[in-house]
Coordinates of C-alpha atoms in Angstrom, one line a residue:
M694 CA 132.7 126.7 90.3
E695 CA 133.2 128.0 93.6
H696 CA 131.0 126.9 96.0
L697 CA 128.8 127.6 99.5
T698 CA 130.1 127.7 102.3
Q699 CA 130.1 124.9 105.9
K700 CA 128.6 128.6 107.7
Q701 CA 125.9 129.6 104.4
L702 CA 123.9 126.3 104.0
E703 CA 123.9 126.6 107.5
D704 CA 122.5 130.1 108.1
Y705 CA 120.8 129.5 104.7
S706 CA 118.7 126.6 106.5
Q707 CA 118.1 127.6 109.7
H708 CA 116.9 131.1 108.4
R709 CA 119.4 133.4 109.6
L710 CA 120.7 135.4 106.3
G711 CA 120.1 138.7 105.6
T712 CA 118.4 139.6 102.6
A713 CA 121.3 141.2 100.4
D714 CA 123.0 137.0 101.2
L715 CA 119.8 135.9 100.8
L716 CA 119.5 136.7 97.1
T717 CA 122.9 135.6 96.5
V718 CA 122.6 132.2 98.3
S719 CA 119.2 132.3 96.2
D720 CA 121.4 132.8 93.1
H721 CA 123.5 130.2 93.3
L722 CA 121.9 127.6 94.6
G723 CA 120.2 128.0 91.2
E724 CA 122.4 127.1 89.8
C725 CA 123.9 124.2 91.9
E726 CA 122.5 121.1 92.3
V727 CA 126.1 120.0 94.7
C728 CA 125.2 122.7 97.7
R729 CA 121.4 122.4 96.5
Q730 CA 121.7 118.8 98.1
H731 CA 124.0 119.7 101.2
V732 CA 121.3 122.3 101.5
E733 CA 118.8 119.5 100.8
A734 CA 120.1 117.0 103.5
G735 CA 120.8 119.9 106.5
M736 CA 117.7 120.5 106.5
N737 CA 116.5 116.2 107.4
G738 CA 113.7 115.8 105.3
D739 CA 111.9 119.3 107.0
P740 CA 108.1 118.3 106.6
A741 CA 107.0 122.7 105.0
F742 CA 110.1 122.7 102.9
F743 CA 109.1 119.2 100.8
A744 CA 105.1 120.0 101.8
L745 CA 106.0 123.5 100.1
H746 CA 109.2 121.8 97.0
A747 CA 105.8 119.1 96.8
E748 CA 103.0 121.5 95.8
T749 CA 104.7 123.3 93.5
F750 CA 107.0 121.4 90.9
G751 CA 104.6 117.8 91.9
D752 CA 102.3 116.4 89.6
G753 CA 98.8 118.7 88.1
A754 CA 96.7 115.8 90.2
Q755 CA 97.7 116.1 93.6
L756 CA 97.1 120.4 93.2
S757 CA 93.4 119.5 92.6
T758 CA 93.2 119.3 96.3
H759 CA 94.1 122.7 97.3
L760 CA 92.4 126.1 95.6
T761 CA 93.7 126.8 92.6
A762 CA 95.5 130.4 92.2
E763 CA 92.2 131.9 91.0
Q764 CA 90.3 130.2 93.9
T765 CA 92.3 132.0 96.7
A766 CA 92.4 135.8 94.4
E767 CA 89.2 136.0 94.2
Y768 CA 88.6 134.9 98.2
V769 CA 91.3 137.7 99.3
D770 CA 89.7 139.8 97.3
K771 CA 86.2 139.3 98.7
N772 CA 84.5 138.4 94.7
L773 CA 83.2 135.4 96.2
S774 CA 79.8 134.0 96.8
G775 CA 76.6 131.5 97.4
E776 CA 78.4 127.9 96.7
S777 CA 81.3 129.1 95.9
L778 CA 82.2 131.0 98.8
Q779 CA 81.1 128.6 100.8
M780 CA 83.1 125.7 99.4
V781 CA 86.3 127.9 100.0
T782 CA 85.6 128.8 103.5
D783 CA 84.6 125.0 104.2
H784 CA 88.5 123.8 103.4
L785 CA 90.6 126.0 104.5
E786 CA 88.6 125.2 107.9
S787 CA 89.9 121.6 107.4
C788 CA 93.1 122.9 105.4
E789 CA 96.2 124.6 106.7
Q790 CA 98.1 125.2 103.8
C791 CA 95.5 126.9 102.1
A792 CA 94.7 128.9 105.4
L793 CA 98.5 130.0 104.4
A794 CA 98.1 130.8 101.4
V795 CA 94.7 133.1 101.9
A796 CA 96.8 134.9 104.6
D797 CA 99.5 135.6 102.7
L798 CA 98.2 136.7 99.7
R799 CA 95.9 139.2 101.2
A800 CA 99.0 140.5 103.9
F801 CA 100.3 140.9 100.1
R802 CA 98.0 142.5 98.5
N803 CA 97.1 145.2 101.8
E804 CA 101.3 146.1 101.5
I805 CA 101.5 145.8 97.2
A806 CA 98.4 147.9 96.3
P807 CA 99.5 151.0 97.4
S808 CA 102.9 151.0 96.1
L809 CA 100.9 150.0 92.4
D810 CA 98.6 153.0 93.3
R811 CA 101.8 155.1 92.7
E812 CA 103.2 153.8 90.6
Y813 CA 100.5 154.2 87.4
S814 CA 100.6 158.3 88.5
P815 CA 101.8 160.8 86.3
A816 CA 104.5 161.6 89.1
P817 CA 107.9 159.4 87.9
V818 CA 108.3 156.6 90.1
P819 CA 111.7 155.6 90.6
I820 CA 113.2 152.2 89.4
A821 CA 113.3 149.6 92.0
T822 CA 116.4 147.5 93.0
K823 CA 116.4 143.8 92.9
D824 CA 117.5 144.6 96.4
S825 CA 114.7 146.9 97.4
W826 CA 112.2 144.5 95.5
A827 CA 113.6 140.9 97.6
K828 CA 113.0 143.8 101.3
K829 CA 109.5 144.1 99.4
F830 CA 108.5 141.0 99.1
G831 CA 110.5 139.2 101.5
S832 CA 109.1 139.7 104.5
F833 CA 105.6 138.4 103.7
F834 CA 106.3 134.0 103.4
R835 CA 106.3 131.8 106.7
I836 CA 108.8 129.8 104.7
S837 CA 111.2 131.7 102.2
P838 CA 109.9 130.7 98.9
I839 CA 113.6 131.6 97.8
Q840 CA 114.4 128.7 99.9
A841 CA 112.2 126.9 98.4
F842 CA 111.8 126.9 94.9
G843 CA 114.9 128.4 94.0
G844 CA 115.5 132.2 92.0
A845 CA 114.8 131.4 89.6
A846 CA 110.6 129.4 90.4
L847 CA 111.0 133.0 92.6
A848 CA 110.6 134.6 89.4
V849 CA 107.8 133.1 88.4
L850 CA 106.4 133.8 91.4
L851 CA 106.9 137.0 91.3
L852 CA 105.9 137.8 88.3
A853 CA 102.6 136.7 88.5
V854 CA 101.8 138.0 92.2
V855 CA 102.0 141.1 90.5
A856 CA 100.3 140.6 87.8
W857 CA 97.7 139.5 89.5
L858 CA 98.3 142.6 91.2
V859 CA 98.1 145.4 88.2
W860 CA 94.9 142.8 86.5
R861 CA 93.0 144.4 88.9
T862 CA 94.1 148.1 89.2
P863 CA 91.5 150.2 87.6
K864 CA 92.0 149.7 84.0
E865 CA 90.5 153.7 82.9
R866 CA 92.5 156.4 85.4
E867 CA 91.0 160.2 84.5
P868 CA 94.3 162.3 83.8
Q869 CA 95.1 164.7 86.6
I870 CA 97.9 167.3 86.8
V871 CA 100.2 167.0 89.9
V872 CA 102.5 168.9 90.8
A873 CA 105.1 167.6 92.5
P874 CA 105.6 169.2 96.0
T875 CA 109.3 170.2 97.5
P876 CA 110.3 167.6 98.9
V877 CA 110.5 167.0 102.7
S878 CA 111.0 164.2 105.1
E879 CA 107.3 163.6 106.0
P880 CA 106.3 161.4 109.0
S881 CA 104.3 158.6 108.6
R882 CA 100.3 159.1 109.1
P883 CA 98.8 156.3 111.9
S884 CA 96.3 156.6 109.7
E885 CA 97.7 154.3 107.6
S886 CA 98.8 152.2 109.8
P887 CA 97.3 151.3 113.4
S888 CA 100.3 149.3 114.2
L889 CA 102.7 151.5 114.2
Q890 CA 101.2 153.8 116.0
P891 CA 103.7 154.2 119.1
Q892 CA 102.2 153.2 121.7
P893 CA 102.2 155.0 124.9
G894 CA 104.5 153.2 127.6
S895 CA 105.0 151.1 125.2
A896 CA 108.0 149.8 127.3
N897 CA 105.7 148.1 129.7
V898 CA 103.5 146.4 126.9
V899 CA 103.1 142.8 127.9
A900 CA 100.6 142.0 124.5
R901 CA 99.5 143.5 121.7
L902 CA 97.7 142.2 118.4
N903 CA 95.9 144.0 115.6
D904 CA 92.6 143.1 115.9
G905 CA 90.3 144.2 112.8
Q906 CA 90.1 148.6 112.9
R907 CA 92.0 148.2 116.5
V908 CA 95.3 147.5 118.6
L909 CA 94.5 145.2 121.4
T910 CA 97.3 146.2 123.9
L911 CA 98.2 144.3 127.1
D912 CA 101.2 146.5 130.1
Q913 CA 101.8 144.5 132.6
E914 CA 99.4 146.6 135.1
G915 CA 97.2 144.3 133.2
K916 CA 95.1 147.3 131.6
L917 CA 93.8 146.6 128.3
S918 CA 93.6 149.5 126.1
G919 CA 92.1 149.6 122.9
A920 CA 88.5 147.9 123.6
D921 CA 86.7 150.7 125.3
D922 CA 83.7 150.0 122.9
L923 CA 83.6 146.8 124.8
P924 CA 81.4 145.5 128.0
P925 CA 82.8 144.2 131.0
A926 CA 82.4 141.1 130.7
Y927 CA 83.6 140.9 127.4
K928 CA 86.7 143.1 128.8
N929 CA 87.5 140.9 131.2
L930 CA 87.3 137.5 128.4
V931 CA 89.9 139.4 126.6
T932 CA 92.5 140.2 129.1
K933 CA 92.5 137.2 130.6
A934 CA 93.1 135.5 127.0
L935 CA 96.4 138.1 126.9
S936 CA 97.5 137.7 130.1
S937 CA 97.4 134.3 130.7
Q938 CA 98.1 133.2 126.6
R939 CA 95.8 130.4 126.9
I940 CA 91.9 129.6 126.0
E941 CA 90.4 126.8 128.4
K942 CA 87.9 123.7 127.6
S943 CA 84.9 125.6 128.0
S944 CA 82.9 123.9 130.7
Q945 CA 79.9 123.3 127.4
L946 CA 82.0 120.6 126.6
Q947 CA 82.9 118.8 129.7
G948 CA 80.9 115.2 129.4
L949 CA 81.1 114.4 125.3
T950 CA 84.0 112.6 124.7
R951 CA 86.0 109.9 127.4
P952 CA 89.6 107.8 126.5
P953 CA 88.5 104.8 124.5
S954 CA 89.3 102.3 126.2
S955 CA 91.9 99.9 125.1
L956 CA 90.0 96.8 123.9
M957 CA 88.8 98.6 120.3
S958 CA 92.2 98.0 119.4
S959 CA 91.2 94.1 118.0
D960 CA 91.4 94.0 115.0
N961 CA 87.6 93.4 114.4
Q962 CA 87.2 97.4 115.8
K963 CA 89.2 98.5 112.6
H964 CA 87.4 97.1 110.0
Q965 CA 84.0 98.3 111.0
F966 CA 82.0 101.3 110.2
S967 CA 81.9 104.5 112.7
V968 CA 79.8 107.8 112.8
L969 CA 81.7 110.6 111.8
E970 CA 79.9 114.0 113.0
P971 CA 78.6 115.7 114.9
V972 CA 81.4 113.8 117.7
G973 CA 82.6 115.3 121.1
N974 CA 81.1 119.2 119.8
V975 CA 79.1 122.1 120.2
L976 CA 76.8 123.2 118.1
M977 CA 74.8 126.4 117.4
T978 CA 71.9 124.7 114.8
N979 CA 70.4 122.4 116.1
N980 CA 69.4 120.9 112.6
P981 CA 71.9 118.7 113.1
T982 CA 73.1 117.1 110.1
F983 CA 75.0 113.0 110.9
R984 CA 77.4 111.9 108.3
W985 CA 78.4 108.2 109.2
S986 CA 81.1 105.9 106.7
A987 CA 80.8 103.2 104.7
V988 CA 80.0 99.5 105.3
D989 CA 80.4 97.5 102.0
G990 CA 77.7 95.3 100.8
A991 CA 75.0 97.7 103.5
T992 CA 71.5 97.8 101.7
G993 CA 70.5 101.3 104.2
Y994 CA 71.0 102.9 107.1
V995 CA 68.6 104.1 110.7
V996 CA 69.8 106.9 112.7
E997 CA 68.8 106.4 116.1
V998 CA 69.2 109.9 118.7
Y999 CA 68.5 109.5 122.0
D1000 CA 68.4 112.3 124.9
E1001 CA 70.1 111.8 128.2
Q1002 CA 68.0 110.1 129.9
F1003 CA 69.3 107.6 126.9
K1004 CA 64.7 107.9 125.7
L1005 CA 64.6 108.1 122.0
V1006 CA 63.9 111.2 120.8
A1007 CA 64.0 111.2 116.2
S1008 CA 64.9 108.1 114.5
S1009 CA 65.6 108.8 110.3
P1010 CA 63.9 106.3 108.4
Q1011 CA 65.7 103.6 106.8
R1012 CA 68.0 105.0 103.7
T1013 CA 70.9 104.4 101.4
D1014 CA 73.4 107.1 101.7
L1015 CA 75.4 108.3 104.5
S1016 CA 74.1 111.5 105.8
W1017 CA 70.6 113.0 107.9
T1018 CA 70.0 116.0 109.0
T1019 CA 66.8 116.5 111.9
A1020 CA 65.6 119.4 114.6
L1021 CA 65.9 118.4 117.6
S1022 CA 66.0 121.1 121.1
R1023 CA 67.8 123.5 122.0
G1024 CA 70.1 123.0 125.3
H1025 CA 70.4 119.3 125.9
V1026 CA 72.7 117.0 125.3
Y1027 CA 72.2 114.7 122.7
S1028 CA 74.1 110.2 121.8
W1029 CA 73.8 108.9 118.8
Q1030 CA 74.0 105.6 116.4
V1031 CA 73.3 104.8 113.1
K1032 CA 72.5 101.2 112.2
A1033 CA 73.5 99.0 109.4
I1034 CA 71.6 96.6 107.3
K1035 CA 73.2 93.4 105.8
D1036 CA 72.2 90.5 104.3
G1037 CA 69.4 90.9 107.3
Q1038 CA 71.2 92.1 109.8
E1039 CA 71.6 95.1 112.0
I1040 CA 75.0 96.1 113.0
T1041 CA 75.3 98.7 115.2
S1042 CA 78.0 101.8 115.1
P1043 CA 79.1 103.2 118.3
R1044 CA 79.1 100.2 120.0
P1045 CA 80.8 99.6 123.8
P1046 CA 83.6 99.1 124.5
A1047 CA 83.7 102.5 122.1
P1048 CA 82.6 105.5 123.9
Q1049 CA 79.0 107.2 123.2
A1050 CA 78.6 109.5 119.9
K1051 CA 77.4 112.6 122.2
F1052 CA 77.0 115.8 121.6
R1053 CA 75.2 119.5 122.5
V1054 CA 72.9 122.1 120.8
L1055 CA 73.3 125.3 122.1
D1056 CA 70.6 127.0 124.7
Q1057 CA 68.7 130.2 123.1
E1058 CA 69.3 132.1 125.6
K1059 CA 73.6 131.1 124.7
V1060 CA 72.3 131.8 121.2
N1061 CA 71.2 135.7 121.4
E1062 CA 73.8 136.6 123.2
L1063 CA 76.4 135.0 120.5
T1064 CA 74.1 136.8 118.0
R1065 CA 73.5 139.8 119.0
A1066 CA 77.9 140.1 120.0
K1067 CA 79.1 139.5 116.1
R1068 CA 76.4 142.3 115.0
A1069 CA 77.4 144.6 117.0
Y1070 CA 81.4 143.3 117.5
G1071 CA 81.9 141.9 114.2
S1072 CA 84.8 143.8 113.4
S1073 CA 87.2 141.8 117.0
H1074 CA 87.5 139.2 115.8
L1075 CA 89.5 138.4 118.9
T1076 CA 86.4 139.2 121.0
L1077 CA 84.1 136.9 119.0
G1078 CA 86.4 134.2 118.9
L1079 CA 87.4 133.9 122.3
L1080 CA 83.2 134.2 123.1
Y1081 CA 82.6 131.0 120.0
A1082 CA 85.3 129.5 122.5
D1083 CA 84.2 129.4 126.3
A1084 CA 80.5 128.7 124.6
G1085 CA 82.3 125.5 123.2
L1086 CA 81.8 126.2 119.8
L1087 CA 85.2 125.5 118.5
K1088 CA 84.7 125.6 114.3
E1089 CA 83.3 128.9 114.8
A1090 CA 86.7 130.2 117.6
A1091 CA 89.1 128.1 115.0
Q1092 CA 87.6 130.8 111.7
E1093 CA 88.0 134.0 113.5
L1094 CA 91.9 133.5 115.6
R1095 CA 92.6 132.3 112.0
Q1096 CA 91.5 136.1 111.1
V1097 CA 93.2 137.2 113.9
R1098 CA 95.9 135.3 113.2
S1099 CA 96.1 136.5 108.9
A1100 CA 96.8 140.2 110.8
N1101 CA 99.7 139.2 113.4
P1102 CA 101.7 136.9 110.9
N1103 CA 104.7 137.3 113.1
S1104 CA 102.9 137.1 116.2
E1105 CA 103.1 133.8 118.0
L1106 CA 100.6 134.8 120.5
A1107 CA 97.8 134.6 117.4
R1108 CA 98.7 130.7 116.6
N1109 CA 99.4 129.6 120.2
L1110 CA 95.6 131.2 120.6
L1111 CA 94.3 129.2 117.6
R1112 CA 96.6 126.7 117.7
Q1113 CA 95.7 125.5 121.3
V1114 CA 91.8 125.9 119.8
Q1115 CA 92.7 123.2 117.0
G1116 CA 93.8 121.4 120.1
L1117 CA 90.8 121.8 121.9
R1118 CA 88.8 120.3 118.2
R1119 CA 91.2 117.2 117.9
Q1120 CA 90.5 115.8 121.6

């Protein structure tokens, strides 16, 4: 068997192959163990490749930590509700891999569903060739499934996705009489794909994002298009983000965190229990749920909440579980600690030199503004994401900016805005 050349291996590893060459190389890798080992060695332990490989071919026990194919499909189709929807939403907030899978499946469905509708109509449909399928499917995966799985696994993946789409196609259709028109060259309809419309002055556009039903563009002169319905303050917020491609840290977050002391690195501190949330963030709700880690042998825990003057404003009864919810006044910064009762003694967390566990409850005026904005401009995920980030609500901002990234899978700008918010959350 003739092996791949060094250039083919390098182009494959660097995602530089065209569609036809990619299929040829992938077919060869499915049969040739030697070349496949060269590719894996050339990727030099690429974490994305091996993580995806492990999820597909690893033990079934590891798959349980991610969403199932059925959960992902039901979420994309908006068929989930109640606790099922909340569980999936919470998982997507913390699992970047499942969030990418949802985004890819949604984009795949939106692209292929019209094709399935045409194939089920009485009109004759040309048989798709291998190249045409590759062109249709190849652009929907950030990590090429051909490179990750090989030719055989890709075929299984494509069959599973197509079967899922066919299963969701209405099974009963009323018969229609179709008169085949004379073949003419039909221009693209702007209503089907607003992002593909010719944009006036496109040569001067410095930023463009699909955002719900609109397309936002910013030209070199700082003129924003596609946001005529937004109030001036919101337009300025969007314009600033598109021009600078940055999301600044909200003033609402100031003073909520400080760098830990070097004294905290002792072995003693590593084995102590700790507070988990809320810590260093801004909350929309004024009924926060406090969570902390366990202490072996503890018989109970007591939570204490203090205001800016370190005055005790709330205290829990002694409890054996690891969470507690209470109501607090809006517009204030609070700090809190938890005491574990063990062998008749109290162990407190956090304690010096560890920083205090602080958080802010958003004031009612800002809550009302954000509620009105979500009701009026809910389809503009970029606007809502920037408003949440400006208010210090980083969790909510990340949720909206994931929608922006899903609508713009090839946009570095959309990825950067999301990464900046995620970075602020980790600080």
